Amino acid sequence: SGVNEASISASARRKVEIFIAGEAIAKGDFVALNFAETADGEKGLVVKKADVADTDTICLVGVALEEATAGEVANNQTKKISVCVGGLVDGANVGGSVVKGDRLVASATAGRADTAAKFRTDLGDGTGTTTGTVAQQQQIIAIACEDDAVNKALVYVFPHTP
């Protein structure tokens, strides 16, 4: 209806931080700190697309609110981008099977989050005949507020300010 409704970006509930783009990043990409940076101070400042297969980019901080093109990153080593580190983001890059209520983690597609894996603990299935699975849970960065539509969805980013 639009009556007494605030936009996502106007809400005082959204937290935004400025980071430096370490690669081309699309608006809506999930980003992570880049632990491959040489200087320790830059490890908490430079972000790249989150990627579960790369241990340098698995510490997720949020969702990019603007893009950084390859040309901007190559020509300007200090391309700053706004990143939502807490609150609602519409058009976040998510997996094609994400549904409302899914907890989201980094996926094997750089910049995209997908549903957190479900697994048993090492207690097994409770029958005493199995030992279950021992696994380390990935960092849950957000929750889907709606089903995906062509790999885009409204998400709520859990506050993870670095």
Coordinates of C-alpha atoms in Angstrom, one line a residue:
S1 CA 0.0 0.0 0.0
G2 CA 2.9 2.4 0.6
V3 CA 1.3 4.0 3.6
N4 CA 3.6 4.3 6.6
E5 CA 6.1 1.9 4.9
A6 CA 9.8 2.6 5.0
S7 CA 12.1 1.3 2.2
I8 CA 14.8 -1.2 3.1
S9 CA 17.6 1.3 2.7
A10 CA 15.8 4.0 4.7
S11 CA 15.4 1.7 7.7
A12 CA 17.6 2.4 10.6
R13 CA 17.9 -1.3 11.1
R14 CA 20.3 -1.8 8.2
K15 CA 24.1 -1.7 8.9
V16 CA 26.4 -0.7 6.1
E17 CA 30.2 -0.7 6.1
I18 CA 32.6 0.5 3.4
F19 CA 35.2 -2.0 2.1
I20 CA 37.7 -2.0 -0.8
A21 CA 36.9 -4.3 -3.7
G22 CA 39.7 -6.8 -4.4
E23 CA 38.0 -8.1 -7.6
A24 CA 35.0 -7.4 -9.8
I25 CA 31.9 -7.7 -7.6
A26 CA 28.3 -7.5 -8.7
K27 CA 25.6 -5.8 -6.7
G28 CA 24.0 -8.5 -4.6
D29 CA 27.1 -10.7 -4.3
F30 CA 27.9 -12.1 -1.0
V31 CA 31.4 -10.9 -0.1
A32 CA 34.1 -12.1 2.3
L33 CA 37.3 -10.7 3.8
N34 CA 40.3 -11.5 1.6
F35 CA 42.8 -13.3 3.8
A36 CA 45.2 -13.5 0.9
E37 CA 46.2 -9.8 1.3
T38 CA 49.8 -9.4 2.3
A39 CA 49.3 -6.6 4.9
D40 CA 47.4 -7.8 8.0
G41 CA 45.5 -4.5 8.1
E42 CA 44.1 -5.1 4.6
K43 CA 42.8 -8.6 5.6
G44 CA 40.0 -6.7 7.3
L45 CA 39.5 -4.1 4.6
V46 CA 39.6 -5.8 1.2
V47 CA 36.7 -8.0 0.2
K48 CA 36.2 -10.5 -2.6
K49 CA 33.3 -12.7 -3.7
A50 CA 32.7 -15.4 -1.0
D51 CA 33.7 -18.8 -2.2
V52 CA 33.5 -22.0 0.0
A53 CA 36.3 -23.6 -2.0
D54 CA 38.8 -20.8 -1.2
T55 CA 40.0 -20.6 2.4
D56 CA 41.0 -17.0 1.7
T57 CA 37.4 -15.9 1.1
I58 CA 35.3 -17.9 3.6
C59 CA 34.9 -15.2 6.3
L60 CA 31.7 -13.7 5.0
V61 CA 30.9 -10.1 6.0
G62 CA 27.7 -9.3 4.0
V63 CA 26.1 -8.4 0.6
A64 CA 27.5 -5.8 -1.8
L65 CA 25.1 -2.9 -2.3
E66 CA 26.9 -1.7 -5.4
E67 CA 29.2 -3.1 -8.1
A68 CA 32.9 -2.9 -8.7
T69 CA 33.8 -3.5 -12.3
A70 CA 37.0 -5.2 -13.3
G71 CA 38.2 -2.0 -14.9
E72 CA 37.6 0.0 -11.7
V73 CA 39.5 -2.6 -9.6
A74 CA 42.4 -2.8 -12.1
N75 CA 42.8 0.9 -12.4
N76 CA 42.0 2.0 -8.9
Q77 CA 43.3 -0.2 -6.1
T78 CA 41.1 1.6 -3.7
K79 CA 37.6 1.1 -5.3
K80 CA 35.3 1.4 -2.3
I81 CA 32.0 -0.4 -2.1
S82 CA 29.1 -0.3 0.4
V83 CA 28.4 -3.7 2.0
C84 CA 25.3 -4.5 4.0
V85 CA 26.7 -6.2 7.2
G86 CA 23.3 -6.5 8.9
G87 CA 19.7 -6.1 7.8
L88 CA 17.6 -6.6 4.7
V89 CA 18.9 -6.8 1.1
D90 CA 16.7 -7.3 -1.9
G91 CA 18.2 -9.0 -5.0
A92 CA 20.9 -11.0 -3.1
N93 CA 22.7 -13.6 -5.2
V94 CA 21.4 -17.0 -4.0
G95 CA 21.2 -20.6 -5.2
G96 CA 18.4 -21.7 -7.4
S97 CA 16.8 -23.9 -4.8
V98 CA 16.7 -21.5 -1.9
V99 CA 13.3 -21.2 -0.2
K100 CA 12.0 -18.8 2.5
G101 CA 13.5 -19.6 5.9
D102 CA 16.7 -21.3 4.6
R103 CA 19.9 -20.4 6.4
L104 CA 22.5 -19.3 3.9
V105 CA 26.2 -20.0 3.7
A106 CA 28.9 -19.5 1.0
S107 CA 28.6 -21.8 -2.0
A108 CA 30.9 -23.1 -4.6
T109 CA 29.7 -20.4 -7.0
A110 CA 31.7 -17.3 -6.1
G111 CA 29.5 -14.5 -4.7
R112 CA 26.5 -16.7 -4.3
A113 CA 25.0 -18.1 -1.0
D114 CA 23.1 -21.3 -0.8
T115 CA 21.2 -23.4 1.8
A116 CA 23.3 -24.5 4.8
A117 CA 23.8 -28.3 4.8
K118 CA 21.8 -30.4 7.2
F119 CA 23.7 -33.1 9.1
R120 CA 23.7 -35.2 12.2
T121 CA 26.2 -34.7 14.9
D122 CA 28.6 -37.5 15.9
L123 CA 25.8 -38.9 18.2
G124 CA 24.5 -40.8 15.2
D125 CA 20.9 -41.6 14.6
G126 CA 20.1 -42.5 18.2
T127 CA 20.0 -46.2 17.7
G128 CA 23.6 -46.9 18.9
T129 CA 24.4 -48.6 15.6
T130 CA 25.8 -45.6 13.8
T131 CA 28.4 -43.0 14.6
G132 CA 27.0 -40.2 12.6
T133 CA 28.9 -37.5 10.8
V134 CA 31.5 -35.2 12.3
A135 CA 31.5 -31.9 10.4
Q136 CA 32.3 -28.3 10.9
Q137 CA 29.4 -26.0 10.2
Q138 CA 29.9 -23.2 7.7
Q139 CA 29.3 -19.6 8.8
I140 CA 25.6 -18.8 8.4
I141 CA 25.5 -15.3 7.0
A142 CA 21.8 -14.7 6.3
I143 CA 18.3 -16.1 6.2
A144 CA 16.2 -16.1 3.1
C145 CA 13.0 -14.0 3.4
E146 CA 11.5 -15.4 0.2
D147 CA 12.0 -18.1 -2.3
D148 CA 14.6 -17.4 -5.0
A149 CA 13.6 -16.0 -8.4
V150 CA 16.3 -16.6 -11.0
N151 CA 19.0 -16.7 -8.3
K152 CA 17.9 -13.5 -6.5
A153 CA 16.0 -13.1 -3.2
L154 CA 15.3 -10.8 -0.3
V155 CA 17.6 -11.9 2.6
Y156 CA 18.2 -10.8 6.1
V157 CA 22.0 -10.5 6.8
F158 CA 22.8 -11.4 10.3
P159 CA 25.0 -8.6 11.8
H160 CA 28.6 -9.8 11.4
T161 CA 30.6 -6.6 11.6
P162 CA 34.3 -7.4 11.3

